[in-house]
GROMACS .gro file of C-alpha atoms in nm:
model
  236
    1UNK     CA    1   2.488   4.679  -8.408
    2UNK     CA    2   2.222   4.408  -8.435
    3UNK     CA    3   2.247   4.112  -8.197
    4UNK     CA    4   2.289   3.772  -8.368
    5UNK     CA    5   1.983   3.642  -8.184
    6UNK     CA    6   1.623   3.758  -8.163
    7UNK     CA    7   1.562   3.728  -7.790
    8UNK     CA    8   1.697   3.606  -7.458
    9UNK     CA    9   1.498   3.363  -7.243
   10UNK     CA   10   1.566   3.300  -6.875
   11UNK     CA   11   1.585   2.927  -6.801
   12UNK     CA   12   1.644   2.976  -6.428
   13UNK     CA   13   1.409   2.957  -6.135
   14UNK     CA   14   1.408   3.243  -5.886
   15UNK     CA   15   1.637   3.153  -5.595
   16UNK     CA   16   1.411   3.192  -5.293
   17UNK     CA   17   1.484   3.054  -4.943
   18UNK     CA   18   1.188   2.855  -4.820
   19UNK     CA   19   1.064   2.787  -5.174
   20UNK     CA   20   1.368   2.656  -5.361
   21UNK     CA   21   1.377   2.275  -5.325
   22UNK     CA   22   1.695   2.137  -5.170
   23UNK     CA   23   1.859   1.811  -5.265
   24UNK     CA   24   1.852   1.578  -4.962
   25UNK     CA   25   2.152   1.648  -4.740
   26UNK     CA   26   2.240   1.982  -4.900
   27UNK     CA   27   2.305   2.279  -4.668
   28UNK     CA   28   2.027   2.517  -4.571
   29UNK     CA   29   1.952   2.803  -4.809
   30UNK     CA   30   1.908   3.122  -4.607
   31UNK     CA   31   1.913   3.498  -4.658
   32UNK     CA   32   1.986   3.738  -4.372
   33UNK     CA   33   1.955   4.115  -4.398
   34UNK     CA   34   2.279   4.268  -4.268
   35UNK     CA   35   2.232   4.631  -4.377
   36UNK     CA   36   1.930   4.850  -4.442
   37UNK     CA   37   1.891   5.183  -4.619
   38UNK     CA   38   1.734   5.332  -4.306
   39UNK     CA   39   2.025   5.240  -4.076
   40UNK     CA   40   2.324   5.201  -4.308
   41UNK     CA   41   2.240   5.393  -4.621
   42UNK     CA   42   2.233   5.080  -4.837
   43UNK     CA   43   2.060   4.742  -4.849
   44UNK     CA   44   2.263   4.419  -4.824
   45UNK     CA   45   2.188   4.056  -4.749
   46UNK     CA   46   2.412   3.766  -4.648
   47UNK     CA   47   2.323   3.463  -4.863
   48UNK     CA   48   2.412   3.111  -4.748
   49UNK     CA   49   2.368   2.826  -4.994
   50UNK     CA   50   2.545   2.529  -5.145
   51UNK     CA   51   2.716   2.544  -5.481
   52UNK     CA   52   2.436   2.331  -5.626
   53UNK     CA   53   2.134   2.512  -5.481
   54UNK     CA   54   1.850   2.600  -5.717
   55UNK     CA   55   1.920   2.637  -6.088
   56UNK     CA   56   2.292   2.567  -6.120
   57UNK     CA   57   2.573   2.418  -6.325
   58UNK     CA   58   2.823   2.155  -6.222
   59UNK     CA   59   3.193   2.137  -6.305
   60UNK     CA   60   3.378   1.809  -6.375
   61UNK     CA   61   3.533   1.801  -6.026
   62UNK     CA   62   3.182   1.754  -5.885
   63UNK     CA   63   3.212   1.380  -5.957
   64UNK     CA   64   3.563   1.335  -6.096
   65UNK     CA   65   3.845   1.396  -5.843
   66UNK     CA   66   4.081   1.457  -6.136
   67UNK     CA   67   3.832   1.680  -6.316
   68UNK     CA   68   3.844   2.052  -6.378
   69UNK     CA   69   3.716   2.287  -6.109
   70UNK     CA   70   3.491   2.583  -6.186
   71UNK     CA   71   3.782   2.827  -6.216
   72UNK     CA   72   3.968   2.592  -6.452
   73UNK     CA   73   3.696   2.583  -6.716
   74UNK     CA   74   3.709   2.809  -7.020
   75UNK     CA   75   3.444   3.067  -7.104
   76UNK     CA   76   3.348   2.858  -7.409
   77UNK     CA   77   3.253   2.571  -7.178
   78UNK     CA   78   2.959   2.777  -7.050
   79UNK     CA   79   2.818   2.879  -7.391
   80UNK     CA   80   2.685   2.583  -7.589
   81UNK     CA   81   2.442   2.505  -7.872
   82UNK     CA   82   2.131   2.352  -7.722
   83UNK     CA   83   1.879   2.086  -7.817
   84UNK     CA   84   1.565   2.014  -7.618
   85UNK     CA   85   1.432   1.660  -7.585
   86UNK     CA   86   1.066   1.665  -7.477
   87UNK     CA   87   0.991   1.355  -7.269
   88UNK     CA   88   0.713   1.505  -7.054
   89UNK     CA   89   0.450   1.257  -7.168
   90UNK     CA   90   0.669   0.958  -7.084
   91UNK     CA   91   0.768   1.101  -6.745
   92UNK     CA   92   0.418   1.207  -6.643
   93UNK     CA   93   0.321   0.862  -6.523
   94UNK     CA   94   0.666   0.734  -6.437
   95UNK     CA   95   0.897   0.911  -6.193
   96UNK     CA   96   1.167   0.656  -6.280
   97UNK     CA   97   1.159   0.713  -6.655
   98UNK     CA   98   1.505   0.679  -6.814
   99UNK     CA   99   1.565   0.885  -7.128
  100UNK     CA  100   1.677   0.629  -7.383
  101UNK     CA  101   1.886   0.605  -7.698
  102UNK     CA  102   1.558   0.557  -7.883
  103UNK     CA  103   1.429   0.891  -7.747
  104UNK     CA  104   1.740   1.061  -7.882
  105UNK     CA  105   1.718   0.885  -8.219
  106UNK     CA  106   1.351   0.978  -8.253
  107UNK     CA  107   1.446   1.341  -8.189
  108UNK     CA  108   1.715   1.323  -8.458
  109UNK     CA  109   1.467   1.181  -8.709
  110UNK     CA  110   1.264   1.503  -8.673
  111UNK     CA  111   1.535   1.761  -8.612
  112UNK     CA  112   1.862   1.628  -8.753
  113UNK     CA  113   2.181   1.513  -8.586
  114UNK     CA  114   2.261   1.649  -8.241
  115UNK     CA  115   2.559   1.881  -8.298
  116UNK     CA  116   2.888   1.787  -8.135
  117UNK     CA  117   2.951   1.969  -7.810
  118UNK     CA  118   2.584   2.047  -7.754
  119UNK     CA  119   2.389   2.092  -7.434
  120UNK     CA  120   2.138   1.807  -7.455
  121UNK     CA  121   1.849   1.933  -7.243
  122UNK     CA  122   1.578   1.695  -7.123
  123UNK     CA  123   1.237   1.848  -7.059
  124UNK     CA  124   1.072   1.608  -6.817
  125UNK     CA  125   0.798   1.844  -6.695
  126UNK     CA  126   0.960   1.875  -6.352
  127UNK     CA  127   1.001   2.251  -6.402
  128UNK     CA  128   0.624   2.282  -6.350
  129UNK     CA  129   0.659   2.111  -6.008
  130UNK     CA  130   0.911   2.366  -5.874
  131UNK     CA  131   0.834   2.481  -5.519
  132UNK     CA  132   0.596   2.190  -5.450
  133UNK     CA  133   0.652   1.866  -5.255
  134UNK     CA  134   0.612   1.677  -5.583
  135UNK     CA  135   0.944   1.811  -5.714
  136UNK     CA  136   1.136   1.595  -5.465
  137UNK     CA  137   0.857   1.341  -5.427
  138UNK     CA  138   0.661   1.236  -5.122
  139UNK     CA  139   0.612   0.907  -4.940
  140UNK     CA  140   0.747   0.606  -5.127
  141UNK     CA  141   0.838   0.836  -5.421
  142UNK     CA  142   1.067   1.066  -5.221
  143UNK     CA  143   1.389   1.129  -5.409
  144UNK     CA  144   1.260   0.959  -5.726
  145UNK     CA  145   1.302   1.157  -6.046
  146UNK     CA  146   1.351   1.081  -6.415
  147UNK     CA  147   1.692   1.112  -6.576
  148UNK     CA  148   1.913   0.992  -6.858
  149UNK     CA  149   1.974   0.620  -6.901
  150UNK     CA  150   2.346   0.539  -6.879
  151UNK     CA  151   2.320   0.369  -7.220
  152UNK     CA  152   2.191   0.693  -7.372
  153UNK     CA  153   2.482   0.892  -7.230
  154UNK     CA  154   2.734   0.633  -7.349
  155UNK     CA  155   2.581   0.664  -7.697
  156UNK     CA  156   2.612   1.044  -7.688
  157UNK     CA  157   2.974   1.011  -7.581
  158UNK     CA  158   3.078   0.731  -7.815
  159UNK     CA  159   2.925   0.899  -8.121
  160UNK     CA  160   3.083   1.237  -8.043
  161UNK     CA  161   2.753   1.415  -7.992
  162UNK     CA  162   2.862   1.552  -7.652
  163UNK     CA  163   3.214   1.626  -7.772
  164UNK     CA  164   3.494   1.717  -7.532
  165UNK     CA  165   3.293   2.019  -7.420
  166UNK     CA  166   2.921   1.970  -7.394
  167UNK     CA  167   2.651   1.932  -7.131
  168UNK     CA  168   2.353   1.740  -7.011
  169UNK     CA  169   2.071   1.968  -6.900
  170UNK     CA  170   1.753   1.880  -6.717
  171UNK     CA  171   1.474   2.036  -6.511
  172UNK     CA  172   1.524   1.796  -6.217
  173UNK     CA  173   1.799   1.789  -5.951
  174UNK     CA  174   2.042   1.631  -6.196
  175UNK     CA  175   2.091   1.406  -6.499
  176UNK     CA  176   2.087   1.081  -6.297
  177UNK     CA  177   1.779   0.880  -6.218
  178UNK     CA  178   1.678   0.958  -5.862
  179UNK     CA  179   1.685   0.588  -5.781
  180UNK     CA  180   2.051   0.559  -5.889
  181UNK     CA  181   2.250   0.623  -5.573
  182UNK     CA  182   2.578   0.553  -5.758
  183UNK     CA  183   2.533   0.857  -5.991
  184UNK     CA  184   2.631   0.653  -6.298
  185UNK     CA  185   2.538   0.921  -6.551
  186UNK     CA  186   2.721   1.199  -6.370
  187UNK     CA  187   3.036   0.990  -6.352
  188UNK     CA  188   3.015   0.931  -6.727
  189UNK     CA  189   2.946   1.296  -6.805
  190UNK     CA  190   3.205   1.484  -6.602
  191UNK     CA  191   3.519   1.432  -6.808
  192UNK     CA  192   3.724   1.676  -7.012
  193UNK     CA  193   3.528   2.005  -7.020
  194UNK     CA  194   3.174   1.873  -6.995
  195UNK     CA  195   2.927   2.024  -6.745
  196UNK     CA  196   2.572   1.975  -6.622
  197UNK     CA  197   2.285   2.224  -6.619
  198UNK     CA  198   2.036   2.136  -6.347
  199UNK     CA  199   1.702   2.254  -6.208
  200UNK     CA  200   1.630   2.438  -6.532
  201UNK     CA  201   1.302   2.624  -6.572
  202UNK     CA  202   1.083   2.772  -6.847
  203UNK     CA  203   1.183   2.500  -7.093
  204UNK     CA  204   0.867   2.561  -7.297
  205UNK     CA  205   1.048   2.870  -7.428
  206UNK     CA  206   1.355   2.674  -7.541
  207UNK     CA  207   1.315   2.557  -7.903
  208UNK     CA  208   1.395   2.198  -7.998
  209UNK     CA  209   1.705   2.316  -8.181
  210UNK     CA  210   1.881   2.632  -8.297
  211UNK     CA  211   1.928   2.808  -7.964
  212UNK     CA  212   2.239   2.850  -7.752
  213UNK     CA  213   2.253   2.836  -7.373
  214UNK     CA  214   2.476   3.053  -7.155
  215UNK     CA  215   2.543   2.959  -6.791
  216UNK     CA  216   2.638   3.244  -6.560
  217UNK     CA  217   2.703   3.249  -6.187
  218UNK     CA  218   3.002   3.299  -5.963
  219UNK     CA  219   3.332   3.128  -6.050
  220UNK     CA  220   3.461   2.987  -5.720
  221UNK     CA  221   3.825   2.882  -5.702
  222UNK     CA  222   3.827   2.504  -5.671
  223UNK     CA  223   3.448   2.509  -5.701
  224UNK     CA  224   3.225   2.219  -5.799
  225UNK     CA  225   2.983   2.450  -5.979
  226UNK     CA  226   2.765   2.747  -5.903
  227UNK     CA  227   2.407   2.864  -5.856
  228UNK     CA  228   2.338   3.024  -6.190
  229UNK     CA  229   2.142   3.235  -6.424
  230UNK     CA  230   2.106   3.016  -6.732
  231UNK     CA  231   1.988   3.194  -7.045
  232UNK     CA  232   1.881   3.075  -7.388
  233UNK     CA  233   1.983   3.287  -7.685
  234UNK     CA  234   1.706   3.239  -7.942
  235UNK     CA  235   1.783   3.305  -8.310
  236UNK     CA  236   1.559   3.487  -8.560
   0.00000   0.00000   0.00000
């Protein structure tokens, strides 16, 4: 049987203690060898990390106390049509760049309407900074990162483009501007069955439209999300 897509692309960074950037205040990411082939006949490590370490997805309960937890989502919530919004040029000289309604409308002029229930993925260029101090920012720029403007997210919601199950994706720590300590965008997003896809990588391989994204990872009971393998299914 022929697969309904031409290839699979990994949109996840390798999870690597000591290299994977951590959001300020998140728990340490560590790996401890607890069994070896020489002594135990098998190799096993004990991994300690937060639910939002590295490439990951977030469930509604992450910011909405009444929202669905990871184990309450449906399988369809983790498989979504994807569009990629390339804002690298605008973000290159501005760590506080807010992806605007105009950016989304310009994309639609070239590629057509964003389908309802899509994963709207912003490519800011931060995936190229992975594993460097610049990912989080240094000095006066520490914690500063681009993200979606609240007005843009309200537009996606009010026009039905995000639907009741959809996602915001991004190659930074999350869809909010780093300077927004109130997490306005996340609080708008996490309702019904909508999720976030964060710290994405390899976005050059994700086409502007036509692909689907699949978020894997462990399903923790009551969980706020999970470190993940996120894959793009690319059509012929």
